[in-house]
C-alpha cells in the first residue's frame, strides 16, 4: 500500500493510473476507521482497478464550537486497517497543503438541501464538505466515490455538487453499517461514556418504531416524530437536536406519504453528537 502526502504526487499518480487504463475508486474519510468505512472499501474494491482512501480531518466543515480538536485521530491504526482491507493508496495530506492561505480565496457555497437537518444545526458544515470534496476529486480524480448512508444528507448534497459542477465522478451510496445492538457505526462513538453507549441504540430503535408506524398506515407526521422523540428521551440522557421527516433526496417537506422519504434524528450526548436515519420507499 502506498502512502501519498503530497497533492502533486497524488495527481501525478492518478494521471499515470488513468493513462494505464485503470479505474480509480475513492473512499473519502476523516480517519479513525471503523467497519462503516471498511464496507465502503469492500464495495469500492468490487468495481475499481485501484482504490484510494483519503484521510483528512477537514477543519472547514467544523463550526467554531464543534469537536474538531476532539475528533479521534490515529493514523497508524488507520494505516493497518486500510492495508488489511485492501486499500491500494492512502492519500494523507496536511492541512497546510490543502489550505495554504489563512483566507481562502474560493469556497463552495451549497444553497439547496442545507436549511434542514444537520445543515440547519451546523451552519456552513456542508460548504466545508463540498469545498474539500471538490478539491479531493480534483486531486484523486476518481471514477467512483463511495459514501455511507448514515450521512444521507451528505450523500444528497454531494450528488448535487458533482452534478452542478459537472465533475465526472459517480457517487455511490452504501448502506449504514451497525453494531449488533443497532447503533450506527461512527468514529464519534468512542467519545460516548459507558452509560451513553448503552443508551445510544435507542436512536435506531426509535427510527424502527417510526418505520413500523408508517408501514401500519400512520401518516400523521407529528405523531410519528413524537413517537421517535419519546423513545429517545425515555431511553437516553441525550438532548434531541432534531427528529425530522422529509422527501429524499430533495429534503423538502413531505406533502403526501408517497415516494422516497427519510426519517432522520440527531442526538447530542456529553461529548458526541450522533446522527442516524432510515429511508423508505412508499
Ligand atoms: O463523511 C466524512 O467523513 C466527511 O464529511 C468527508 C466526506 C470525508 C469530507 O471531509
Tab-separated table of C-alpha atoms and ligand atoms in Angstrom:
chain	number	residue	atom	x	y	z
A	1	UNK	CA	0.000	0.000	0.000
A	2	UNK	CA	1.316	3.432	-0.998
A	3	UNK	CA	1.032	6.451	1.287
A	4	UNK	CA	0.999	9.738	-0.587
A	5	UNK	CA	1.049	13.021	1.310
A	6	UNK	CA	1.778	15.491	-1.482
A	7	UNK	CA	-1.059	16.838	-3.642
A	8	UNK	CA	1.165	16.975	-6.742
A	9	UNK	CA	2.336	13.362	-6.245
A	10	UNK	CA	-1.259	12.176	-5.881
A	11	UNK	CA	-2.303	13.994	-9.054
A	12	UNK	CA	0.672	12.569	-10.967
A	13	UNK	CA	-0.116	9.057	-9.751
A	14	UNK	CA	-3.828	9.398	-10.631
A	15	UNK	CA	-2.854	10.582	-14.130
A	16	UNK	CA	-0.488	7.632	-14.527
A	17	UNK	CA	-3.247	5.184	-13.471
A	18	UNK	CA	-5.605	6.748	-15.980
A	19	UNK	CA	-3.042	6.502	-18.772
A	20	UNK	CA	-2.716	2.782	-17.926
A	21	UNK	CA	-6.496	2.471	-18.304
A	22	UNK	CA	-7.096	1.711	-14.604
A	23	UNK	CA	-10.265	2.936	-12.922
A	24	UNK	CA	-9.936	4.745	-9.593
A	25	UNK	CA	-12.301	4.208	-6.672
A	26	UNK	CA	-12.181	6.814	-3.894
A	27	UNK	CA	-13.274	6.437	-0.285
A	28	UNK	CA	-13.045	9.920	1.293
A	29	UNK	CA	-12.699	9.722	5.107
A	30	UNK	CA	-11.616	11.726	8.094
A	31	UNK	CA	-9.865	8.663	9.509
A	32	UNK	CA	-10.354	6.753	12.741
A	33	UNK	CA	-11.662	3.982	10.566
A	34	UNK	CA	-14.497	1.677	11.586
A	35	UNK	CA	-16.461	-1.058	9.856
A	36	UNK	CA	-18.598	1.508	8.067
A	37	UNK	CA	-15.509	2.769	6.215
A	38	UNK	CA	-14.345	-0.779	5.581
A	39	UNK	CA	-17.713	-1.583	3.990
A	40	UNK	CA	-17.150	1.365	1.631
A	41	UNK	CA	-13.727	-0.109	0.795
A	42	UNK	CA	-15.301	-3.518	0.217
A	43	UNK	CA	-17.863	-2.047	-2.211
A	44	UNK	CA	-15.246	0.098	-3.955
A	45	UNK	CA	-12.909	-2.852	-4.458
A	46	UNK	CA	-15.597	-4.695	-6.437
A	47	UNK	CA	-15.797	-2.010	-9.125
A	48	UNK	CA	-12.346	-0.417	-9.468
A	49	UNK	CA	-8.808	-1.217	-10.533
A	50	UNK	CA	-7.201	0.912	-7.820
A	51	UNK	CA	-8.641	2.040	-4.526
A	52	UNK	CA	-7.594	5.355	-2.986
A	53	UNK	CA	-8.671	6.231	0.539
A	54	UNK	CA	-8.183	9.838	1.561
A	55	UNK	CA	-7.732	10.627	5.241
A	56	UNK	CA	-8.119	14.280	6.113
A	57	UNK	CA	-9.877	15.823	9.101
A	58	UNK	CA	-11.256	18.812	7.274
A	59	UNK	CA	-11.233	21.897	9.517
A	60	UNK	CA	-13.546	23.730	7.143
A	61	UNK	CA	-16.546	21.546	7.951
A	62	UNK	CA	-16.386	22.067	11.733
A	63	UNK	CA	-18.007	25.088	13.380
A	64	UNK	CA	-16.096	27.138	15.990
A	65	UNK	CA	-17.779	25.307	18.909
A	66	UNK	CA	-17.645	21.843	17.368
A	67	UNK	CA	-15.425	18.813	18.018
A	68	UNK	CA	-12.532	19.434	15.557
A	69	UNK	CA	-9.956	19.138	18.365
A	70	UNK	CA	-11.692	16.163	19.976
A	71	UNK	CA	-12.228	14.343	16.673
A	72	UNK	CA	-10.422	10.989	17.140
A	73	UNK	CA	-7.196	10.536	15.148
A	74	UNK	CA	-4.835	7.546	14.929
A	75	UNK	CA	-3.000	7.295	11.623
A	76	UNK	CA	-1.047	4.128	12.468
A	77	UNK	CA	-4.221	2.273	13.347
A	78	UNK	CA	-5.903	3.574	10.150
A	79	UNK	CA	-2.907	2.505	8.080
A	80	UNK	CA	-3.105	-1.064	9.447
A	81	UNK	CA	-6.874	-1.332	8.948
A	82	UNK	CA	-6.723	0.133	5.444
A	83	UNK	CA	-3.919	-2.176	4.367
A	84	UNK	CA	-5.757	-5.251	5.713
A	85	UNK	CA	-8.903	-4.172	3.888
A	86	UNK	CA	-7.039	-3.983	0.573
A	87	UNK	CA	-6.690	-0.224	0.109
A	88	UNK	CA	-4.002	0.462	-2.545
A	89	UNK	CA	-3.233	4.095	-1.736
A	90	UNK	CA	-3.798	6.307	1.285
A	91	UNK	CA	-3.827	9.979	0.377
A	92	UNK	CA	-2.967	11.783	3.622
A	93	UNK	CA	-2.412	15.498	3.011
A	94	UNK	CA	-1.600	18.105	5.651
A	95	UNK	CA	-3.996	20.969	6.372
A	96	UNK	CA	-1.268	23.451	5.384
A	97	UNK	CA	-1.185	21.892	1.894
A	98	UNK	CA	-4.944	21.624	1.464
A	99	UNK	CA	-5.500	25.185	2.748
A	100	UNK	CA	-2.208	27.046	2.283
A	101	UNK	CA	-3.576	30.528	2.948
A	102	UNK	CA	-5.468	31.620	6.048
A	103	UNK	CA	-8.123	33.325	3.979
A	104	UNK	CA	-9.451	31.039	1.268
A	105	UNK	CA	-9.964	32.902	-1.959
A	106	UNK	CA	-12.627	30.456	-3.202
A	107	UNK	CA	-15.013	28.155	-1.322
A	108	UNK	CA	-18.128	26.283	-2.415
A	109	UNK	CA	-21.465	27.555	-1.130
A	110	UNK	CA	-24.262	24.992	-1.051
A	111	UNK	CA	-27.664	26.618	-1.477
A	112	UNK	CA	-30.145	23.769	-1.557
A	113	UNK	CA	-30.890	20.986	0.967
A	114	UNK	CA	-28.882	22.689	3.705
A	115	UNK	CA	-31.557	24.599	5.629
A	116	UNK	CA	-32.718	21.351	7.283
A	117	UNK	CA	-31.282	18.521	9.442
A	118	UNK	CA	-27.510	18.816	10.043
A	119	UNK	CA	-27.232	21.793	7.681
A	120	UNK	CA	-29.602	23.749	9.932
A	121	UNK	CA	-27.858	22.934	13.193
A	122	UNK	CA	-24.310	23.042	11.736
A	123	UNK	CA	-24.193	26.283	9.762
A	124	UNK	CA	-21.600	26.191	6.979
A	125	UNK	CA	-20.880	22.491	7.530
A	126	UNK	CA	-21.882	21.419	4.014
A	127	UNK	CA	-19.990	24.335	2.432
A	128	UNK	CA	-16.892	22.873	4.104
A	129	UNK	CA	-17.731	19.340	2.963
A	130	UNK	CA	-18.403	20.492	-0.610
A	131	UNK	CA	-15.215	22.596	-0.748
A	132	UNK	CA	-12.942	19.792	0.429
A	133	UNK	CA	-14.595	17.228	-1.855
A	134	UNK	CA	-14.233	19.408	-4.949
A	135	UNK	CA	-10.530	19.679	-4.052
A	136	UNK	CA	-10.180	15.947	-3.313
A	137	UNK	CA	-11.947	14.949	-6.543
A	138	UNK	CA	-9.552	17.224	-8.492
A	139	UNK	CA	-6.593	15.586	-6.769
A	140	UNK	CA	-7.617	11.897	-6.664
A	141	UNK	CA	-9.531	12.049	-9.983
A	142	UNK	CA	-11.788	9.109	-9.089
A	143	UNK	CA	-14.220	7.376	-11.438
A	144	UNK	CA	-16.426	6.489	-8.474
A	145	UNK	CA	-16.565	7.765	-4.884
A	146	UNK	CA	-18.270	5.932	-2.020
A	147	UNK	CA	-20.293	7.472	0.836
A	148	UNK	CA	-22.192	5.907	3.742
A	149	UNK	CA	-25.928	6.480	4.011
A	150	UNK	CA	-25.608	7.278	7.738
A	151	UNK	CA	-24.899	10.770	6.397
A	152	UNK	CA	-27.805	10.678	3.936
A	153	UNK	CA	-27.935	14.475	3.729
A	154	UNK	CA	-24.236	14.489	2.795
A	155	UNK	CA	-24.934	11.952	0.026
A	156	UNK	CA	-27.742	14.148	-1.358
A	157	UNK	CA	-25.597	17.310	-1.185
A	158	UNK	CA	-22.519	15.664	-2.740
A	159	UNK	CA	-24.599	14.279	-5.617
A	160	UNK	CA	-25.847	17.824	-6.291
A	161	UNK	CA	-22.291	19.237	-6.111
A	162	UNK	CA	-20.897	16.834	-8.715
A	163	UNK	CA	-23.935	17.355	-10.947
A	164	UNK	CA	-23.849	21.157	-10.729
A	165	UNK	CA	-20.061	21.367	-11.209
A	166	UNK	CA	-20.024	18.656	-13.909
A	167	UNK	CA	-17.413	16.641	-12.025
A	168	UNK	CA	-17.002	13.301	-13.820
A	169	UNK	CA	-17.343	11.066	-10.753
A	170	UNK	CA	-20.146	8.663	-9.890
A	171	UNK	CA	-21.323	8.950	-6.282
A	172	UNK	CA	-22.110	5.523	-4.855
A	173	UNK	CA	-24.218	5.426	-1.654
A	174	UNK	CA	-23.566	2.475	0.685
A	175	UNK	CA	-25.929	1.115	3.352
A	176	UNK	CA	-25.264	2.089	7.004
A	177	UNK	CA	-23.236	-0.460	8.960
A	178	UNK	CA	-24.482	-1.093	12.507
A	179	UNK	CA	-23.214	-2.595	15.743
A	180	UNK	CA	-25.033	-5.754	16.842
A	181	UNK	CA	-27.346	-3.672	19.019
A	182	UNK	CA	-28.279	-1.452	16.072
A	183	UNK	CA	-26.142	1.629	16.828
A	184	UNK	CA	-24.818	3.062	13.553
A	185	UNK	CA	-21.023	2.738	13.362
A	186	UNK	CA	-19.366	6.135	13.717
A	187	UNK	CA	-15.899	7.428	14.580
A	188	UNK	CA	-17.618	9.564	17.234
A	189	UNK	CA	-18.971	6.529	19.158
A	190	UNK	CA	-15.642	6.340	21.057
A	191	UNK	CA	-16.490	9.687	22.636
A	192	UNK	CA	-19.595	8.236	24.369
A	193	UNK	CA	-19.375	7.387	28.077
A	194	UNK	CA	-20.094	3.754	29.023
A	195	UNK	CA	-23.621	4.650	30.044
A	196	UNK	CA	-24.289	6.700	26.895
A	197	UNK	CA	-23.016	3.805	24.788
A	198	UNK	CA	-25.616	1.558	26.464
A	199	UNK	CA	-28.334	4.104	25.712
A	200	UNK	CA	-27.362	5.049	22.165
A	201	UNK	CA	-29.066	2.094	20.363
A	202	UNK	CA	-32.368	3.759	21.344
A	203	UNK	CA	-31.819	6.146	18.411
A	204	UNK	CA	-32.110	3.386	15.813
A	205	UNK	CA	-34.889	1.690	17.816
A	206	UNK	CA	-36.866	4.924	17.640
A	207	UNK	CA	-36.426	5.077	13.849
A	208	UNK	CA	-37.606	1.494	13.586
A	209	UNK	CA	-40.712	2.456	15.579
A	210	UNK	CA	-41.322	5.197	13.011
A	211	UNK	CA	-40.934	2.731	10.168
A	212	UNK	CA	-43.380	0.342	11.821
A	213	UNK	CA	-45.919	3.114	12.394
A	214	UNK	CA	-45.658	4.298	8.769
A	215	UNK	CA	-45.979	0.800	7.331
A	216	UNK	CA	-49.024	0.312	9.587
A	217	UNK	CA	-50.649	3.331	7.941
A	218	UNK	CA	-49.771	6.165	10.379
A	219	UNK	CA	-49.434	9.215	8.119
A	220	UNK	CA	-49.572	11.980	10.733
A	221	UNK	CA	-46.019	13.345	10.660
A	222	UNK	CA	-46.197	14.947	14.123
A	223	UNK	CA	-47.436	11.711	15.698
A	224	UNK	CA	-44.573	9.804	14.075
A	225	UNK	CA	-41.947	12.376	15.114
A	226	UNK	CA	-43.330	12.421	18.689
A	227	UNK	CA	-43.081	8.648	18.876
A	228	UNK	CA	-39.394	8.877	17.867
A	229	UNK	CA	-38.680	11.720	20.319
A	230	UNK	CA	-40.468	9.965	23.211
A	231	UNK	CA	-38.445	6.821	22.708
A	232	UNK	CA	-35.142	8.734	22.632
A	233	UNK	CA	-35.997	10.912	25.622
A	234	UNK	CA	-37.244	7.968	27.698
A	235	UNK	CA	-34.233	5.787	26.994
A	236	UNK	CA	-31.265	8.161	26.813
A	237	UNK	CA	-29.792	11.178	28.618
A	238	UNK	CA	-29.105	12.737	25.209
A	239	UNK	CA	-30.606	16.012	24.013
A	240	UNK	CA	-32.516	15.852	20.751
A	241	UNK	CA	-31.059	18.124	18.101
A	242	UNK	CA	-33.709	17.166	15.546
A	243	UNK	CA	-36.165	14.487	14.523
A	244	UNK	CA	-37.484	15.206	11.042
A	245	UNK	CA	-39.205	13.603	8.078
A	246	UNK	CA	-38.509	14.845	4.534
A	247	UNK	CA	-38.691	13.689	0.947
A	248	UNK	CA	-35.395	12.111	-0.106
A	249	UNK	CA	-33.080	13.119	-1.752
A	250	UNK	CA	-34.787	16.524	-2.207
A	251	UNK	CA	-35.102	17.098	1.561
A	252	UNK	CA	-38.345	19.008	1.151
A	253	UNK	CA	-41.471	18.817	3.374
A	254	UNK	CA	-43.488	15.646	2.818
A	255	UNK	CA	-46.849	16.508	1.358
A	256	UNK	CA	-48.271	13.052	0.817
A	257	UNK	CA	-46.800	9.834	2.117
A	258	UNK	CA	-45.654	8.701	-1.315
A	259	UNK	CA	-42.285	8.221	-2.961
A	260	UNK	CA	-38.998	8.163	-1.068
A	261	UNK	CA	-38.793	9.681	2.398
A	262	UNK	CA	-36.189	9.968	5.125
A	263	UNK	CA	-36.797	9.847	8.865
A	264	UNK	CA	-33.680	11.345	10.474
A	265	UNK	CA	-32.552	12.057	14.023
A	266	UNK	CA	-29.587	13.768	15.679
A	267	UNK	CA	-28.922	13.443	19.404
A	268	UNK	CA	-26.315	15.273	21.487
A	269	UNK	CA	-24.561	13.389	24.252
A	270	UNK	CA	-21.927	14.963	26.526
A	271	UNK	CA	-19.038	14.607	24.047
A	272	UNK	CA	-20.601	13.230	20.888
A	273	UNK	CA	-23.418	14.234	18.599
A	274	UNK	CA	-24.835	11.155	16.863
A	275	UNK	CA	-26.948	11.026	13.724
A	276	UNK	CA	-28.943	8.227	12.156
A	277	UNK	CA	-31.731	7.800	9.631
A	278	UNK	CA	-33.882	5.379	7.711
A	279	UNK	CA	-35.063	5.902	4.161
A	280	UNK	CA	-38.338	4.372	2.994
A	281	UNK	CA	-39.921	3.957	-0.428
A	282	UNK	CA	-43.694	4.359	-0.094
B	1	LIG	O1	-18.075	11.912	5.849
B	1	LIG	C1	-16.916	12.333	6.098
B	1	LIG	O2	-16.122	11.664	6.761
B	1	LIG	C2	-16.514	13.718	5.607
B	1	LIG	O3	-17.603	14.589	5.609
B	1	LIG	C3	-15.855	13.682	4.217
B	1	LIG	C4	-16.813	13.178	3.170
B	1	LIG	C5	-14.619	12.799	4.248
B	1	LIG	C6	-15.426	15.097	3.808
B	1	LIG	O4	-14.494	15.616	4.700
